[in-house]
């Protein structure tokens, strides 16, 4: 069983720092280790449906927790940005969204549990002209056509990964800061700044009537005129 010192745990895990020395660490998975939340910690410290890690493990191993429409039985499964957590026994559904502290869970409606926003982090051309889109949450999608670019977002149907909508990283669309200072704030894209070998591409977005420059990697398009789903 892998553990992490509690003093090193991200604040958004909400675990008491001095209660014990160790805490569960996320297993290797689709999200960065310290920008995700172990499934058992979500149950014990965030949505509070289990009092102890042992109780959380029992619930998870019984197959009562779904992430992105798939049953997850790994107590240390890393849940990350925009993942959907569903608990059919309680009829509760949650989405992981960016916040000033890192990540937080918001309750969402059942009708939105089969929808997810994913950013295209990179892409590669395969044989026979097909393109593989590599998404921020580790998912990969094969497409035959479509003008998809890195930094664009896709509205996906879960768990089929059918593309419902294409949300380009372009002027006029709406996005959310996903990392760093200002995380969780929505803004309208005003300009895309060209990157260099040393400097990554930046996005100029308007937040509360002020222009803000953010890294392309720390920004996710979430809609055209407004967010396509509840994200705050």
Coordinates of C-alpha atoms in Angstrom, one line a residue:
X1 CA 0.0 0.0 0.0
X2 CA 1.5 3.3 -1.1
X3 CA 1.3 6.3 1.2
X4 CA 2.2 9.9 1.2
X5 CA 3.1 12.1 4.2
X6 CA 0.1 14.1 5.2
X7 CA 2.2 17.3 5.4
X8 CA 2.9 17.0 1.7
X9 CA -0.8 16.3 0.7
X10 CA -2.5 19.0 -1.4
X11 CA -4.8 21.2 0.6
X12 CA -7.8 20.4 -1.6
X13 CA -7.7 16.8 -0.3
X14 CA -9.0 18.3 3.0
X15 CA -7.1 15.7 5.2
X16 CA -6.1 16.9 8.6
X17 CA -2.3 17.4 8.5
X18 CA -1.5 16.5 12.1
X19 CA -4.1 13.7 12.8
X20 CA -1.9 10.9 11.4
X21 CA 1.5 10.7 9.7
X22 CA 0.5 9.0 6.4
X23 CA -2.3 9.3 3.9
X24 CA -3.2 7.2 0.8
X25 CA -1.4 8.4 -2.4
X26 CA -3.0 8.1 -5.8
X27 CA -2.0 5.2 -7.9
X28 CA -0.5 5.8 -11.4
X29 CA -3.3 6.8 -13.7
X30 CA -4.7 9.4 -16.1
X31 CA -4.0 12.5 -13.9
X32 CA -0.9 13.9 -12.3
X33 CA -0.3 12.5 -8.8
X34 CA -0.6 15.8 -6.9
X35 CA -3.3 17.2 -9.2
X36 CA -5.8 14.4 -8.5
X37 CA -7.6 13.0 -5.5
X38 CA -7.5 9.3 -4.4
X39 CA -11.0 7.9 -4.6
X40 CA -11.0 6.8 -0.9
X41 CA -10.2 10.3 0.2
X42 CA -13.1 11.7 -1.8
X43 CA -15.4 9.4 0.2
X44 CA -13.9 10.0 3.6
X45 CA -12.9 13.7 3.6
X46 CA -14.8 15.5 0.8
X47 CA -18.3 14.0 0.3
X48 CA -18.2 12.3 3.7
X49 CA -20.0 9.0 3.0
X50 CA -17.4 7.0 4.8
X51 CA -15.9 7.6 8.2
X52 CA -12.7 5.6 7.7
X53 CA -10.5 4.4 4.9
X54 CA -11.5 0.9 5.7
X55 CA -15.2 1.8 5.2
X56 CA -14.3 3.6 1.9
X57 CA -12.5 0.6 0.6
X58 CA -15.6 -1.6 1.3
X59 CA -17.8 0.7 -0.6
X60 CA -15.4 1.0 -3.5
X61 CA -14.7 -2.8 -3.7
X62 CA -18.4 -3.5 -3.9
X63 CA -18.5 -1.5 -7.1
X64 CA -20.7 1.3 -5.8
X65 CA -18.6 4.2 -7.3
X66 CA -18.4 5.1 -11.0
X67 CA -16.0 7.5 -12.5
X68 CA -16.7 8.8 -16.1
X69 CA -19.4 6.1 -16.4
X70 CA -17.1 3.2 -15.5
X71 CA -17.2 1.2 -12.2
X72 CA -13.9 1.8 -10.3
X73 CA -12.8 -0.7 -7.6
X74 CA -9.4 0.8 -6.9
X75 CA -9.5 2.8 -3.6
X76 CA -6.5 4.9 -4.8
X77 CA -7.8 5.6 -8.3
X78 CA -6.7 9.1 -9.2
X79 CA -9.8 11.3 -9.8
X80 CA -9.0 14.5 -11.6
X81 CA -10.0 17.6 -13.6
X82 CA -13.6 17.4 -15.0
X83 CA -14.0 13.7 -14.0
X84 CA -17.6 12.7 -13.1
X85 CA -18.2 10.7 -10.0
X86 CA -21.6 8.9 -9.7
X87 CA -23.0 7.0 -6.7
X88 CA -26.1 5.2 -7.9
X89 CA -27.1 4.0 -4.3
X90 CA -27.4 7.6 -3.1
X91 CA -28.4 9.1 -6.5
X92 CA -25.6 11.7 -6.1
X93 CA -23.3 12.9 -8.9
X94 CA -20.3 15.2 -8.7
X95 CA -17.9 16.9 -11.1
X96 CA -14.3 17.8 -10.3
X97 CA -13.6 21.4 -11.2
X98 CA -10.6 23.8 -10.8
X99 CA -10.6 26.1 -7.8
X100 CA -8.3 28.6 -6.1
X101 CA -7.0 25.8 -3.9
X102 CA -6.6 23.3 -6.7
X103 CA -9.6 21.1 -7.3
X104 CA -13.0 20.8 -5.7
X105 CA -16.2 18.7 -6.2
X106 CA -19.5 20.3 -7.2
X107 CA -22.8 18.4 -7.2
X108 CA -24.3 18.1 -10.7
X109 CA -27.6 16.8 -12.2
X110 CA -28.1 13.3 -13.5
X111 CA -28.7 14.6 -17.0
X112 CA -25.1 15.9 -17.1
X113 CA -23.4 12.8 -15.8
X114 CA -22.8 11.4 -19.3
X115 CA -21.1 14.6 -20.5
X116 CA -17.5 15.6 -20.1
X117 CA -15.3 18.4 -21.3
X118 CA -11.8 17.3 -22.4
X119 CA -8.9 19.4 -23.7
X120 CA -6.8 18.2 -26.6
X121 CA -3.3 18.1 -25.2
X122 CA -1.6 16.8 -28.4
X123 CA -2.4 14.7 -31.5
X124 CA -0.6 12.3 -33.8
X125 CA -1.2 11.2 -37.4
X126 CA -1.7 7.4 -37.8
X127 CA -1.8 5.1 -40.8
X128 CA -4.6 5.5 -43.4
X129 CA -5.0 9.2 -42.5
X130 CA -6.5 8.8 -39.1
X131 CA -5.7 11.2 -36.3
X132 CA -5.4 10.3 -32.6
X133 CA -6.4 13.0 -30.2
X134 CA -4.7 12.7 -26.8
X135 CA -6.8 14.3 -24.1
X136 CA -5.9 15.9 -20.8
X137 CA -7.4 13.0 -18.8
X138 CA -5.4 10.2 -20.5
X139 CA -8.2 9.3 -23.0
X140 CA -7.4 8.9 -26.7
X141 CA -9.8 9.3 -29.5
X142 CA -9.4 8.3 -33.2
X143 CA -10.9 10.7 -35.7
X144 CA -11.0 10.6 -39.5
X145 CA -11.6 14.3 -40.1
X146 CA -12.2 17.5 -38.4
X147 CA -10.0 20.5 -37.8
X148 CA -9.0 19.7 -34.2
X149 CA -6.1 21.5 -32.7
X150 CA -4.1 21.3 -29.5
X151 CA -5.8 23.5 -26.9
X152 CA -9.2 22.9 -28.3
X153 CA -11.8 21.1 -26.1
X154 CA -14.3 18.4 -26.9
X155 CA -17.6 17.8 -25.3
X156 CA -17.8 14.0 -25.0
X157 CA -20.6 11.5 -24.3
X158 CA -19.7 9.0 -21.6
X159 CA -18.7 6.3 -21.5
X160 CA -18.8 5.9 -25.4
X161 CA -16.5 9.0 -25.9
X162 CA -18.6 10.1 -28.8
X163 CA -17.8 13.7 -29.7
X164 CA -20.9 15.8 -29.1
X165 CA -19.3 19.2 -29.8
X166 CA -16.0 20.8 -30.8
X167 CA -15.0 23.9 -28.7
X168 CA -12.1 25.6 -30.4
X169 CA -9.5 27.6 -28.6
X170 CA -10.3 30.8 -30.5
X171 CA -11.4 34.4 -29.9
X172 CA -14.8 34.9 -28.4
X173 CA -15.1 31.5 -26.8
X174 CA -15.2 31.0 -23.0
X175 CA -12.7 29.1 -20.9
X176 CA -11.6 28.5 -17.4
X177 CA -8.2 28.8 -15.8
X178 CA -7.3 25.3 -14.7
X179 CA -4.0 25.8 -12.9
X180 CA -2.2 28.4 -10.8
X181 CA -3.2 31.9 -9.9
X182 CA -6.8 32.6 -10.8
X183 CA -7.7 28.9 -11.1
X184 CA -11.5 28.4 -11.4
X185 CA -12.2 31.8 -12.9
X186 CA -14.1 32.0 -16.2
X187 CA -13.0 34.4 -19.0
X188 CA -13.7 35.2 -22.6
X189 CA -10.8 34.6 -25.0
X190 CA -9.7 37.9 -26.5
X191 CA -6.4 37.0 -28.2
X192 CA -4.0 34.0 -28.7
X193 CA -0.3 35.0 -28.3
X194 CA 2.3 33.1 -30.4
X195 CA 4.7 30.9 -28.4
X196 CA 8.4 30.5 -28.9
X197 CA 11.0 27.7 -28.3
X198 CA 11.4 29.0 -24.8
X199 CA 8.0 30.5 -24.0
X200 CA 4.7 28.5 -24.3
X201 CA 1.8 29.9 -26.1
X202 CA -0.4 32.2 -24.0
X203 CA -4.0 33.1 -24.0
X204 CA -5.4 36.6 -23.3
X205 CA -8.8 36.4 -21.7
X206 CA -11.1 38.9 -20.2
X207 CA -12.1 38.2 -16.6
X208 CA -14.3 40.7 -14.7
X209 CA -13.7 43.3 -17.4
X210 CA -9.9 43.0 -17.1
X211 CA -7.5 41.3 -19.5
X212 CA -5.5 38.5 -18.0
X213 CA -2.6 36.5 -19.7
X214 CA -2.5 32.8 -18.9
X215 CA -0.6 29.8 -20.2
X216 CA -2.4 27.8 -22.9
X217 CA -1.7 24.7 -20.9
X218 CA -3.5 26.2 -17.9
X219 CA -6.6 27.2 -19.7
X220 CA -9.5 25.0 -20.9
X221 CA -12.3 26.1 -23.3
X222 CA -15.7 25.2 -21.8
X223 CA -18.1 26.9 -24.2
X224 CA -18.8 29.2 -27.1
X225 CA -20.9 32.0 -25.5
X226 CA -21.3 30.4 -22.1
X227 CA -20.2 27.1 -20.5
X228 CA -21.9 24.0 -22.0
X229 CA -22.4 22.6 -18.5
X230 CA -22.3 23.5 -14.8
X231 CA -18.7 24.0 -13.8
X232 CA -18.9 26.2 -10.7

